[in-house]
Amino acid sequence: MLSSLSLKAPAKINLYLEITANRADGYHDLVMVLQSIDLSDRLDIHTIGSDQIFIHCNHPEVPTDETNLAYKAAKLLQDLYPDFGGVEITITKNIPIGAGLAGGSSNAAAVLVGIDRLWNLGLTQGDLRELSAQLGSDVPFCISGGTVLAVGRGELLSPLPTLENLALVICKPRKLGISTGWAYQTFRSQGLLATKSQPSHSSQMLAAISSRDESSHRQIARLLYNDLERVVLPAYSEIAKIKQDLEAQECLGVLMSGSGSTVFAIAQNLESAQRIAAAIARDDLDIWVTSSSSHGIQDLESESA
Ligand code: C5P
Protein backbone atom coordinates (compact mmCIF):
# COMPACT_ATOMS: atom_id res chain seq x y z
CA MET A 1 0.00 0.00 0.00
CA LEU A 2 1.34 3.44 -0.88
CA SER A 3 1.89 5.87 1.99
CA SER A 4 2.69 8.96 -0.04
CA LEU A 5 2.93 10.22 -3.58
CA SER A 6 3.82 13.36 -5.48
CA LEU A 7 1.97 14.67 -8.50
CA LYS A 8 2.37 17.37 -11.10
CA ALA A 9 -0.80 19.46 -11.67
CA PRO A 10 -0.58 21.58 -14.86
CA ALA A 11 -2.30 24.87 -15.66
CA LYS A 12 -4.52 25.40 -18.72
CA ILE A 13 -5.36 28.20 -21.11
CA ASN A 14 -8.54 28.70 -23.14
CA LEU A 15 -7.89 28.94 -26.86
CA TYR A 16 -11.61 29.51 -27.40
CA LEU A 17 -14.42 30.38 -24.96
CA GLU A 18 -17.86 31.14 -26.31
CA ILE A 19 -20.93 31.55 -24.10
CA THR A 20 -23.89 30.02 -25.94
CA ALA A 21 -26.76 30.10 -23.39
CA ASN A 22 -27.80 31.21 -19.92
CA ARG A 23 -28.74 28.14 -17.88
CA ALA A 24 -31.51 27.93 -15.30
CA ASP A 25 -28.98 26.72 -12.67
CA GLY A 26 -27.11 30.05 -12.87
CA TYR A 27 -24.28 28.60 -14.97
CA HIS A 28 -23.71 29.16 -18.69
CA ASP A 29 -23.50 26.75 -21.60
CA LEU A 30 -20.11 27.07 -23.22
CA VAL A 31 -18.08 25.96 -26.20
CA MET A 32 -14.44 25.95 -25.12
CA VAL A 33 -11.13 24.69 -26.40
CA LEU A 34 -8.89 24.00 -23.40
CA GLN A 35 -5.14 23.48 -23.63
CA SER A 36 -2.80 22.21 -20.88
CA ILE A 37 0.46 24.12 -20.58
CA ASP A 38 3.88 23.35 -19.21
CA LEU A 39 3.45 25.37 -15.99
CA SER A 40 2.44 23.29 -12.99
CA ASP A 41 2.00 23.01 -9.24
CA ARG A 42 3.40 20.09 -7.23
CA LEU A 43 1.24 18.19 -4.76
CA ASP A 44 2.69 15.86 -2.12
CA ILE A 45 -0.02 13.71 -0.55
CA HIS A 46 0.54 11.51 2.54
CA THR A 47 -1.87 9.16 4.25
CA ILE A 48 -2.24 9.82 7.99
CA GLY A 49 -3.68 7.69 10.80
CA SER A 50 -6.28 10.17 12.03
CA ASP A 51 -9.22 11.07 9.81
CA GLN A 52 -8.23 14.72 9.45
CA ILE A 53 -7.40 16.57 6.23
CA PHE A 54 -4.45 18.97 6.42
CA ILE A 55 -3.49 21.39 3.65
CA HIS A 56 -0.15 23.24 3.54
CA CYS A 57 0.79 25.70 0.84
CA ASN A 58 3.85 27.88 0.18
CA HIS A 59 1.66 30.69 -1.24
CA PRO A 60 0.42 32.99 1.56
CA GLU A 61 -2.86 33.86 -0.20
CA VAL A 62 -3.99 30.27 -0.74
CA PRO A 63 -6.44 29.25 2.02
CA THR A 64 -5.50 26.06 3.86
CA ASP A 65 -8.94 25.46 5.36
CA GLU A 66 -12.08 23.74 4.06
CA THR A 67 -12.60 26.50 1.44
CA ASN A 68 -9.60 25.22 -0.57
CA LEU A 69 -10.80 23.15 -3.56
CA ALA A 70 -8.07 20.57 -2.81
CA TYR A 71 -9.55 20.16 0.70
CA LYS A 72 -13.04 19.76 -0.84
CA ALA A 73 -11.70 17.06 -3.19
CA ALA A 74 -10.19 15.11 -0.28
CA LYS A 75 -13.38 15.51 1.78
CA LEU A 76 -15.51 14.26 -1.14
CA LEU A 77 -13.54 11.00 -1.26
CA GLN A 78 -13.31 10.71 2.53
CA ASP A 79 -17.10 10.97 2.84
CA LEU A 80 -17.53 8.24 0.20
CA TYR A 81 -14.79 5.99 1.69
CA PRO A 82 -14.73 6.76 5.44
CA ASP A 83 -12.54 3.77 6.46
CA PHE A 84 -9.26 5.00 4.97
CA GLY A 85 -8.34 7.74 7.48
CA GLY A 86 -7.06 11.16 6.45
CA VAL A 87 -4.48 12.85 4.29
CA GLU A 88 -1.89 15.60 4.54
CA ILE A 89 -1.52 17.59 1.31
CA THR A 90 1.36 19.97 0.59
CA ILE A 91 0.84 22.24 -2.40
CA THR A 92 3.86 23.94 -3.96
CA LYS A 93 2.38 26.72 -6.08
CA ASN A 94 3.86 27.87 -9.35
CA ILE A 95 0.56 28.60 -11.10
CA PRO A 96 -0.64 32.09 -10.16
CA ILE A 97 -4.00 32.36 -8.38
CA GLY A 98 -7.08 34.24 -9.67
CA ALA A 99 -5.43 33.99 -13.07
CA GLY A 100 -7.87 32.08 -15.30
CA LEU A 101 -5.31 29.25 -15.51
CA ALA A 102 -7.32 26.69 -13.46
CA GLY A 103 -4.63 26.34 -10.77
CA GLY A 104 -7.16 25.52 -8.01
CA SER A 105 -9.08 23.14 -10.30
CA SER A 106 -5.87 21.34 -11.25
CA ASN A 107 -4.92 20.94 -7.56
CA ALA A 108 -8.35 19.41 -6.86
CA ALA A 109 -7.96 17.05 -9.84
CA ALA A 110 -4.55 15.95 -8.49
CA VAL A 111 -6.05 15.24 -5.05
CA LEU A 112 -8.74 12.96 -6.60
CA VAL A 113 -6.17 11.12 -8.74
CA GLY A 114 -3.69 10.90 -5.83
CA ILE A 115 -6.11 9.63 -3.18
CA ASP A 116 -7.54 7.08 -5.63
CA ARG A 117 -3.99 5.65 -5.93
CA LEU A 118 -3.07 5.96 -2.24
CA TRP A 119 -6.24 4.22 -1.04
CA ASN A 120 -6.30 1.82 -3.99
CA LEU A 121 -9.92 2.70 -4.76
CA GLY A 122 -9.82 1.52 -8.39
CA LEU A 123 -11.83 4.48 -9.69
CA THR A 124 -12.19 4.62 -13.48
CA GLN A 125 -11.55 7.78 -15.53
CA GLY A 126 -15.36 8.03 -15.81
CA ASP A 127 -15.78 7.84 -11.99
CA LEU A 128 -13.07 10.49 -11.53
CA ARG A 129 -14.68 12.78 -14.11
CA GLU A 130 -18.11 12.44 -12.46
CA LEU A 131 -16.72 13.19 -8.98
CA SER A 132 -14.60 16.06 -10.28
CA ALA A 133 -17.59 17.76 -11.95
CA GLN A 134 -19.07 18.20 -8.44
CA LEU A 135 -16.05 20.33 -7.50
CA GLY A 136 -15.96 22.77 -10.44
CA SER A 137 -16.52 23.08 -14.17
CA ASP A 138 -12.80 22.92 -15.11
CA VAL A 139 -11.80 20.04 -12.78
CA PRO A 140 -12.82 17.17 -15.16
CA PHE A 141 -10.57 18.63 -17.90
CA CYS A 142 -7.64 18.95 -15.50
CA ILE A 143 -7.59 15.19 -14.80
CA SER A 144 -6.54 14.10 -18.28
CA GLY A 145 -5.54 17.47 -19.79
CA GLY A 146 -4.18 17.86 -23.33
CA THR A 147 -6.15 19.63 -26.08
CA VAL A 148 -9.88 19.24 -25.49
CA LEU A 149 -13.26 20.52 -26.69
CA ALA A 150 -15.42 21.21 -23.61
CA VAL A 151 -19.15 21.95 -23.79
CA GLY A 152 -22.06 22.08 -21.35
CA ARG A 153 -20.85 23.80 -18.18
CA GLY A 154 -17.35 22.83 -19.32
CA GLU A 155 -17.53 19.29 -18.00
CA LEU A 156 -18.51 17.45 -21.22
CA LEU A 157 -15.19 16.68 -22.88
CA SER A 158 -14.07 15.43 -26.30
CA PRO A 159 -10.33 15.02 -26.91
CA LEU A 160 -8.83 16.85 -29.89
CA PRO A 161 -5.54 16.14 -31.71
CA THR A 162 -2.66 17.12 -29.44
CA LEU A 163 -1.20 20.55 -30.19
CA GLU A 164 2.56 20.09 -30.11
CA ASN A 165 5.04 22.86 -29.32
CA LEU A 166 2.73 25.84 -29.22
CA ALA A 167 5.12 28.55 -27.95
CA LEU A 168 3.44 30.76 -25.35
CA VAL A 169 4.05 33.92 -23.35
CA ILE A 170 1.86 33.93 -20.24
CA CYS A 171 1.43 37.31 -18.66
CA LYS A 172 -0.36 38.19 -15.39
CA PRO A 173 -0.63 41.52 -13.55
CA ARG A 174 0.97 40.52 -10.23
CA LYS A 175 -1.56 42.08 -7.88
CA LEU A 176 -4.76 41.52 -9.89
CA GLY A 177 -6.97 38.42 -9.74
CA ILE A 178 -10.45 38.20 -11.26
CA SER A 179 -13.44 36.36 -9.78
CA THR A 180 -14.80 33.88 -12.34
CA GLY A 181 -18.30 34.15 -10.86
CA TRP A 182 -18.21 37.94 -11.23
CA ALA A 183 -17.18 37.72 -14.89
CA TYR A 184 -19.97 35.33 -15.87
CA GLN A 185 -22.65 37.12 -13.83
CA THR A 186 -21.66 40.49 -15.33
CA PHE A 187 -21.83 38.98 -18.83
CA ARG A 188 -25.36 37.83 -18.00
CA SER A 189 -26.54 41.03 -16.29
CA GLN A 190 -25.28 43.16 -19.20
CA GLY A 191 -27.29 40.98 -21.63
CA LEU A 192 -24.19 40.35 -23.77
CA LEU A 193 -25.49 37.03 -25.07
CA ALA A 194 -28.03 38.89 -27.19
CA THR A 195 -25.38 41.14 -28.78
CA LYS A 196 -22.80 38.84 -30.38
CA SER A 197 -19.50 40.60 -30.98
CA GLN A 198 -18.49 38.11 -33.71
CA PRO A 199 -20.23 35.22 -35.49
CA SER A 200 -19.44 31.90 -33.82
CA HIS A 201 -16.34 30.32 -35.34
CA SER A 202 -15.70 27.32 -33.10
CA SER A 203 -15.94 24.93 -36.08
CA GLN A 204 -13.13 26.84 -37.84
CA MET A 205 -11.02 26.60 -34.66
CA LEU A 206 -11.62 22.85 -34.45
CA ALA A 207 -10.69 22.47 -38.13
CA ALA A 208 -7.47 24.47 -37.58
CA ILE A 209 -6.53 22.25 -34.60
CA SER A 210 -7.19 19.11 -36.64
CA SER A 211 -5.41 20.32 -39.80
CA ARG A 212 -1.84 19.69 -38.53
CA ASP A 213 -0.29 21.46 -41.51
CA GLU A 214 2.58 23.96 -41.32
CA SER A 215 0.29 26.94 -40.88
CA SER A 216 -1.99 25.48 -38.19
CA HIS A 217 -0.45 27.47 -35.28
CA ARG A 218 -0.90 30.64 -37.31
CA GLN A 219 -4.55 29.78 -38.06
CA ILE A 220 -5.25 28.87 -34.42
CA ALA A 221 -3.73 32.18 -33.31
CA ARG A 222 -5.97 34.06 -35.73
CA LEU A 223 -9.08 32.30 -34.42
CA LEU A 224 -8.45 32.83 -30.68
CA TYR A 225 -11.66 34.02 -29.00
CA ASN A 226 -12.98 34.65 -25.48
CA ASP A 227 -16.45 36.10 -24.78
CA LEU A 228 -15.39 37.05 -21.22
CA GLU A 229 -13.01 39.67 -22.66
CA ARG A 230 -16.17 41.65 -23.40
CA VAL A 231 -16.77 42.21 -19.66
CA VAL A 232 -13.28 42.02 -18.20
CA LEU A 233 -11.33 44.29 -20.61
CA PRO A 234 -13.67 47.31 -20.25
CA ALA A 235 -13.69 46.91 -16.43
CA TYR A 236 -9.91 46.41 -15.99
CA SER A 237 -7.86 48.79 -18.11
CA GLU A 238 -4.59 47.19 -16.92
CA ILE A 239 -5.60 43.88 -18.57
CA ALA A 240 -6.65 45.67 -21.77
CA LYS A 241 -3.25 47.42 -21.74
CA ILE A 242 -1.32 44.13 -21.41
CA LYS A 243 -3.29 42.77 -24.38
CA GLN A 244 -2.44 45.88 -26.43
CA ASP A 245 1.24 45.71 -25.43
CA LEU A 246 1.43 42.05 -26.51
CA GLU A 247 -0.38 42.78 -29.77
CA ALA A 248 2.28 45.38 -30.59
CA GLN A 249 4.93 42.60 -30.49
CA GLU A 250 5.73 39.88 -33.04
CA CYS A 251 2.90 37.61 -31.71
CA LEU A 252 0.77 35.31 -33.86
CA GLY A 253 -2.23 35.97 -31.61
CA VAL A 254 -3.15 37.26 -28.12
CA LEU A 255 -6.07 36.37 -25.80
CA MET A 256 -7.19 36.65 -22.18
CA SER A 257 -7.41 33.17 -20.62
CA GLY A 258 -10.71 32.17 -18.94
CA SER A 259 -11.99 35.01 -16.79
CA GLY A 260 -8.52 36.59 -16.55
CA SER A 261 -6.44 38.19 -15.29
CA THR A 262 -3.87 36.29 -17.41
CA VAL A 263 -3.34 37.28 -21.03
CA PHE A 264 -1.33 34.93 -23.25
CA ALA A 265 0.34 35.28 -26.61
CA ILE A 266 1.09 32.57 -29.15
CA ALA A 267 4.55 33.10 -30.61
CA GLN A 268 6.20 31.65 -33.69
CA ASN A 269 8.68 29.66 -31.61
CA LEU A 270 10.31 29.75 -28.15
CA GLU A 271 13.04 32.21 -29.18
CA SER A 272 10.40 34.64 -30.38
CA ALA A 273 8.42 34.06 -27.14
CA GLN A 274 11.58 34.96 -25.13
CA ARG A 275 11.99 38.18 -27.11
CA ILE A 276 8.34 39.12 -26.56
CA ALA A 277 8.62 38.40 -22.83
CA ALA A 278 11.73 40.59 -22.56
CA ALA A 279 10.09 43.41 -24.50
CA ILE A 280 7.01 43.65 -22.27
CA ALA A 281 8.74 42.98 -18.91
CA ARG A 282 7.63 45.34 -16.11
CA ASP A 283 7.88 45.23 -12.33
CA ASP A 284 4.15 44.71 -11.86
CA LEU A 285 3.86 41.76 -14.29
CA ASP A 286 4.58 38.07 -13.83
CA ILE A 287 5.65 36.55 -17.15
CA TRP A 288 6.36 32.95 -18.14
CA VAL A 289 7.60 31.57 -21.44
CA THR A 290 6.26 28.06 -21.85
CA SER A 291 4.59 25.72 -24.34
CA SER A 292 1.53 23.55 -24.77
CA SER A 293 1.51 20.20 -22.98
CA SER A 294 -0.34 16.98 -23.72
CA HIS A 295 -0.44 15.98 -20.04
CA GLY A 296 -3.05 16.13 -17.30
CA ILE A 297 -2.20 15.03 -13.76
CA GLN A 298 1.12 13.15 -13.77
CA ASP A 299 3.02 11.06 -11.20
CA LEU A 300 6.32 12.44 -9.94
CA GLU A 301 7.26 9.86 -7.27
CA SER A 302 5.65 7.52 -4.75
CA GLU A 303 6.60 5.68 -1.53
CA SER A 304 5.20 2.48 -0.02
CA ALA A 305 4.48 1.99 3.72
O1 C5P B 1 -17.69 25.67 -11.76
P1 C5P B 1 -16.86 26.70 -11.05
O2 C5P B 1 -17.10 26.70 -9.57
O3 C5P B 1 -15.43 26.66 -11.40
O4 C5P B 1 -17.39 28.11 -11.59
C1 C5P B 1 -17.12 29.33 -10.93
C2 C5P B 1 -18.20 30.32 -11.29
O5 C5P B 1 -18.14 30.61 -12.67
C3 C5P B 1 -19.62 29.79 -11.05
O6 C5P B 1 -20.05 30.09 -9.75
C4 C5P B 1 -20.42 30.52 -12.10
O7 C5P B 1 -20.76 31.80 -11.62
C5 C5P B 1 -19.43 30.73 -13.23
N1 C5P B 1 -19.60 29.75 -14.32
C6 C5P B 1 -20.69 29.87 -15.17
N2 C5P B 1 -20.85 28.99 -16.19
C7 C5P B 1 -19.93 28.00 -16.39
C8 C5P B 1 -18.81 27.87 -15.55
C9 C5P B 1 -18.67 28.78 -14.52
O8 C5P B 1 -21.52 30.78 -15.01
N3 C5P B 1 -20.11 27.15 -17.39
Coordinates of C-alpha atoms and ligand atoms in Angstrom, one line a residue:
M1 CA 0.0 0.0 0.0
L2 CA 1.3 3.4 -0.9
S3 CA 1.9 5.9 2.0
S4 CA 2.7 9.0 0.0
L5 CA 2.9 10.2 -3.6
S6 CA 3.8 13.4 -5.5
L7 CA 2.0 14.7 -8.5
K8 CA 2.4 17.4 -11.1
A9 CA -0.8 19.5 -11.7
P10 CA -0.6 21.6 -14.9
A11 CA -2.3 24.9 -15.7
K12 CA -4.5 25.4 -18.7
I13 CA -5.4 28.2 -21.1
N14 CA -8.5 28.7 -23.1
L15 CA -7.9 28.9 -26.9
Y16 CA -11.6 29.5 -27.4
L17 CA -14.4 30.4 -25.0
E18 CA -17.9 31.1 -26.3
I19 CA -20.9 31.5 -24.1
T20 CA -23.9 30.0 -25.9
A21 CA -26.8 30.1 -23.4
N22 CA -27.8 31.2 -19.9
R23 CA -28.7 28.1 -17.9
A24 CA -31.5 27.9 -15.3
D25 CA -29.0 26.7 -12.7
G26 CA -27.1 30.0 -12.9
Y27 CA -24.3 28.6 -15.0
H28 CA -23.7 29.2 -18.7
D29 CA -23.5 26.7 -21.6
L30 CA -20.1 27.1 -23.2
V31 CA -18.1 26.0 -26.2
M32 CA -14.4 25.9 -25.1
V33 CA -11.1 24.7 -26.4
L34 CA -8.9 24.0 -23.4
Q35 CA -5.1 23.5 -23.6
S36 CA -2.8 22.2 -20.9
I37 CA 0.5 24.1 -20.6
D38 CA 3.9 23.3 -19.2
L39 CA 3.5 25.4 -16.0
S40 CA 2.4 23.3 -13.0
D41 CA 2.0 23.0 -9.2
R42 CA 3.4 20.1 -7.2
L43 CA 1.2 18.2 -4.8
D44 CA 2.7 15.9 -2.1
I45 CA 0.0 13.7 -0.5
H46 CA 0.5 11.5 2.5
T47 CA -1.9 9.2 4.3
I48 CA -2.2 9.8 8.0
G49 CA -3.7 7.7 10.8
S50 CA -6.3 10.2 12.0
D51 CA -9.2 11.1 9.8
Q52 CA -8.2 14.7 9.5
I53 CA -7.4 16.6 6.2
F54 CA -4.5 19.0 6.4
I55 CA -3.5 21.4 3.6
H56 CA -0.2 23.2 3.5
C57 CA 0.8 25.7 0.8
N58 CA 3.9 27.9 0.2
H59 CA 1.7 30.7 -1.2
P60 CA 0.4 33.0 1.6
E61 CA -2.9 33.9 -0.2
V62 CA -4.0 30.3 -0.7
P63 CA -6.4 29.2 2.0
T64 CA -5.5 26.1 3.9
D65 CA -8.9 25.5 5.4
E66 CA -12.1 23.7 4.1
T67 CA -12.6 26.5 1.4
N68 CA -9.6 25.2 -0.6
L69 CA -10.8 23.1 -3.6
A70 CA -8.1 20.6 -2.8
Y71 CA -9.6 20.2 0.7
K72 CA -13.0 19.8 -0.8
A73 CA -11.7 17.1 -3.2
A74 CA -10.2 15.1 -0.3
K75 CA -13.4 15.5 1.8
L76 CA -15.5 14.3 -1.1
L77 CA -13.5 11.0 -1.3
Q78 CA -13.3 10.7 2.5
D79 CA -17.1 11.0 2.8
L80 CA -17.5 8.2 0.2
Y81 CA -14.8 6.0 1.7
P82 CA -14.7 6.8 5.4
D83 CA -12.5 3.8 6.5
F84 CA -9.3 5.0 5.0
G85 CA -8.3 7.7 7.5
G86 CA -7.1 11.2 6.4
V87 CA -4.5 12.9 4.3
E88 CA -1.9 15.6 4.5
I89 CA -1.5 17.6 1.3
T90 CA 1.4 20.0 0.6
I91 CA 0.8 22.2 -2.4
T92 CA 3.9 23.9 -4.0
K93 CA 2.4 26.7 -6.1
N94 CA 3.9 27.9 -9.4
I95 CA 0.6 28.6 -11.1
P96 CA -0.6 32.1 -10.2
I97 CA -4.0 32.4 -8.4
G98 CA -7.1 34.2 -9.7
A99 CA -5.4 34.0 -13.1
G100 CA -7.9 32.1 -15.3
L101 CA -5.3 29.3 -15.5
A102 CA -7.3 26.7 -13.5
G103 CA -4.6 26.3 -10.8
G104 CA -7.2 25.5 -8.0
S105 CA -9.1 23.1 -10.3
S106 CA -5.9 21.3 -11.2
N107 CA -4.9 20.9 -7.6
A108 CA -8.4 19.4 -6.9
A109 CA -8.0 17.1 -9.8
A110 CA -4.6 15.9 -8.5
V111 CA -6.1 15.2 -5.1
L112 CA -8.7 13.0 -6.6
V113 CA -6.2 11.1 -8.7
G114 CA -3.7 10.9 -5.8
I115 CA -6.1 9.6 -3.2
D116 CA -7.5 7.1 -5.6
R117 CA -4.0 5.6 -5.9
L118 CA -3.1 6.0 -2.2
W119 CA -6.2 4.2 -1.0
N120 CA -6.3 1.8 -4.0
L121 CA -9.9 2.7 -4.8
G122 CA -9.8 1.5 -8.4
L123 CA -11.8 4.5 -9.7
T124 CA -12.2 4.6 -13.5
Q125 CA -11.6 7.8 -15.5
G126 CA -15.4 8.0 -15.8
D127 CA -15.8 7.8 -12.0
L128 CA -13.1 10.5 -11.5
R129 CA -14.7 12.8 -14.1
E130 CA -18.1 12.4 -12.5
L131 CA -16.7 13.2 -9.0
S132 CA -14.6 16.1 -10.3
A133 CA -17.6 17.8 -11.9
Q134 CA -19.1 18.2 -8.4
L135 CA -16.1 20.3 -7.5
G136 CA -16.0 22.8 -10.4
S137 CA -16.5 23.1 -14.2
D138 CA -12.8 22.9 -15.1
V139 CA -11.8 20.0 -12.8
P140 CA -12.8 17.2 -15.2
F141 CA -10.6 18.6 -17.9
C142 CA -7.6 18.9 -15.5
I143 CA -7.6 15.2 -14.8
S144 CA -6.5 14.1 -18.3
G145 CA -5.5 17.5 -19.8
G146 CA -4.2 17.9 -23.3
T147 CA -6.1 19.6 -26.1
V148 CA -9.9 19.2 -25.5
L149 CA -13.3 20.5 -26.7
A150 CA -15.4 21.2 -23.6
V151 CA -19.1 22.0 -23.8
G152 CA -22.1 22.1 -21.4
R153 CA -20.8 23.8 -18.2
G154 CA -17.4 22.8 -19.3
E155 CA -17.5 19.3 -18.0
L156 CA -18.5 17.4 -21.2
L157 CA -15.2 16.7 -22.9
S158 CA -14.1 15.4 -26.3
P159 CA -10.3 15.0 -26.9
L160 CA -8.8 16.9 -29.9
P161 CA -5.5 16.1 -31.7
T162 CA -2.7 17.1 -29.4
L163 CA -1.2 20.6 -30.2
E164 CA 2.6 20.1 -30.1
N165 CA 5.0 22.9 -29.3
L166 CA 2.7 25.8 -29.2
A167 CA 5.1 28.6 -27.9
L168 CA 3.4 30.8 -25.3
V169 CA 4.0 33.9 -23.3
I170 CA 1.9 33.9 -20.2
C171 CA 1.4 37.3 -18.7
K172 CA -0.4 38.2 -15.4
P173 CA -0.6 41.5 -13.6
R174 CA 1.0 40.5 -10.2
K175 CA -1.6 42.1 -7.9
L176 CA -4.8 41.5 -9.9
G177 CA -7.0 38.4 -9.7
I178 CA -10.5 38.2 -11.3
S179 CA -13.4 36.4 -9.8
T180 CA -14.8 33.9 -12.3
G181 CA -18.3 34.1 -10.9
W182 CA -18.2 37.9 -11.2
A183 CA -17.2 37.7 -14.9
Y184 CA -20.0 35.3 -15.9
Q185 CA -22.6 37.1 -13.8
T186 CA -21.7 40.5 -15.3
F187 CA -21.8 39.0 -18.8
R188 CA -25.4 37.8 -18.0
S189 CA -26.5 41.0 -16.3
Q190 CA -25.3 43.2 -19.2
G191 CA -27.3 41.0 -21.6
L192 CA -24.2 40.4 -23.8
L193 CA -25.5 37.0 -25.1
A194 CA -28.0 38.9 -27.2
T195 CA -25.4 41.1 -28.8
K196 CA -22.8 38.8 -30.4
S197 CA -19.5 40.6 -31.0
Q198 CA -18.5 38.1 -33.7
P199 CA -20.2 35.2 -35.5
S200 CA -19.4 31.9 -33.8
H201 CA -16.3 30.3 -35.3
S202 CA -15.7 27.3 -33.1
S203 CA -15.9 24.9 -36.1
Q204 CA -13.1 26.8 -37.8
M205 CA -11.0 26.6 -34.7
L206 CA -11.6 22.8 -34.4
A207 CA -10.7 22.5 -38.1
A208 CA -7.5 24.5 -37.6
I209 CA -6.5 22.2 -34.6
S210 CA -7.2 19.1 -36.6
S211 CA -5.4 20.3 -39.8
R212 CA -1.8 19.7 -38.5
D213 CA -0.3 21.5 -41.5
E214 CA 2.6 24.0 -41.3
S215 CA 0.3 26.9 -40.9
S216 CA -2.0 25.5 -38.2
H217 CA -0.4 27.5 -35.3
R218 CA -0.9 30.6 -37.3
Q219 CA -4.5 29.8 -38.1
I220 CA -5.3 28.9 -34.4
A221 CA -3.7 32.2 -33.3
R222 CA -6.0 34.1 -35.7
L223 CA -9.1 32.3 -34.4
L224 CA -8.5 32.8 -30.7
Y225 CA -11.7 34.0 -29.0
N226 CA -13.0 34.6 -25.5
D227 CA -16.4 36.1 -24.8
L228 CA -15.4 37.1 -21.2
E229 CA -13.0 39.7 -22.7
R230 CA -16.2 41.7 -23.4
V231 CA -16.8 42.2 -19.7
V232 CA -13.3 42.0 -18.2
L233 CA -11.3 44.3 -20.6
P234 CA -13.7 47.3 -20.2
A235 CA -13.7 46.9 -16.4
Y236 CA -9.9 46.4 -16.0
S237 CA -7.9 48.8 -18.1
E238 CA -4.6 47.2 -16.9
I239 CA -5.6 43.9 -18.6
A240 CA -6.7 45.7 -21.8
K241 CA -3.2 47.4 -21.7
I242 CA -1.3 44.1 -21.4
K243 CA -3.3 42.8 -24.4
Q244 CA -2.4 45.9 -26.4
D245 CA 1.2 45.7 -25.4
L246 CA 1.4 42.1 -26.5
E247 CA -0.4 42.8 -29.8
A248 CA 2.3 45.4 -30.6
Q249 CA 4.9 42.6 -30.5
E250 CA 5.7 39.9 -33.0
C251 CA 2.9 37.6 -31.7
L252 CA 0.8 35.3 -33.9
G253 CA -2.2 36.0 -31.6
V254 CA -3.2 37.3 -28.1
L255 CA -6.1 36.4 -25.8
M256 CA -7.2 36.7 -22.2
S257 CA -7.4 33.2 -20.6
G258 CA -10.7 32.2 -18.9
S259 CA -12.0 35.0 -16.8
G260 CA -8.5 36.6 -16.6
S261 CA -6.4 38.2 -15.3
T262 CA -3.9 36.3 -17.4
V263 CA -3.3 37.3 -21.0
F264 CA -1.3 34.9 -23.2
A265 CA 0.3 35.3 -26.6
I266 CA 1.1 32.6 -29.2
A267 CA 4.6 33.1 -30.6
Q268 CA 6.2 31.6 -33.7
N269 CA 8.7 29.7 -31.6
L270 CA 10.3 29.7 -28.1
E271 CA 13.0 32.2 -29.2
S272 CA 10.4 34.6 -30.4
A273 CA 8.4 34.1 -27.1
Q274 CA 11.6 35.0 -25.1
R275 CA 12.0 38.2 -27.1
I276 CA 8.3 39.1 -26.6
A277 CA 8.6 38.4 -22.8
A278 CA 11.7 40.6 -22.6
A279 CA 10.1 43.4 -24.5
I280 CA 7.0 43.7 -22.3
A281 CA 8.7 43.0 -18.9
R282 CA 7.6 45.3 -16.1
D283 CA 7.9 45.2 -12.3
D284 CA 4.1 44.7 -11.9
L285 CA 3.9 41.8 -14.3
D286 CA 4.6 38.1 -13.8
I287 CA 5.6 36.5 -17.1
W288 CA 6.4 32.9 -18.1
V289 CA 7.6 31.6 -21.4
T290 CA 6.3 28.1 -21.9
S291 CA 4.6 25.7 -24.3
S292 CA 1.5 23.6 -24.8
S293 CA 1.5 20.2 -23.0
S294 CA -0.3 17.0 -23.7
H295 CA -0.4 16.0 -20.0
G296 CA -3.1 16.1 -17.3
I297 CA -2.2 15.0 -13.8
Q298 CA 1.1 13.1 -13.8
D299 CA 3.0 11.1 -11.2
L300 CA 6.3 12.4 -9.9
E301 CA 7.3 9.9 -7.3
S302 CA 5.6 7.5 -4.7
E303 CA 6.6 5.7 -1.5
S304 CA 5.2 2.5 0.0
A305 CA 4.5 2.0 3.7
Ligands
C5P1 O1 -17.7 25.7 -11.8 P1 -16.9 26.7 -11.1 O2 -17.1 26.7 -9.6 O3 -15.4 26.7 -11.4 O4 -17.4 28.1 -11.6 C1 -17.1 29.3 -10.9 C2 -18.2 30.3 -11.3 O5 -18.1 30.6 -12.7 C3 -19.6 29.8 -11.1 O6 -20.0 30.1 -9.8 C4 -20.4 30.5 -12.1 O7 -20.8 31.8 -11.6 C5 -19.4 30.7 -13.2 N1 -19.6 29.8 -14.3 C6 -20.7 29.9 -15.2 N2 -20.8 29.0 -16.2 C7 -19.9 28.0 -16.4 C8 -18.8 27.9 -15.6 C9 -18.7 28.8 -14.5 O8 -21.5 30.8 -15.0 N3 -20.1 27.2 -17.4

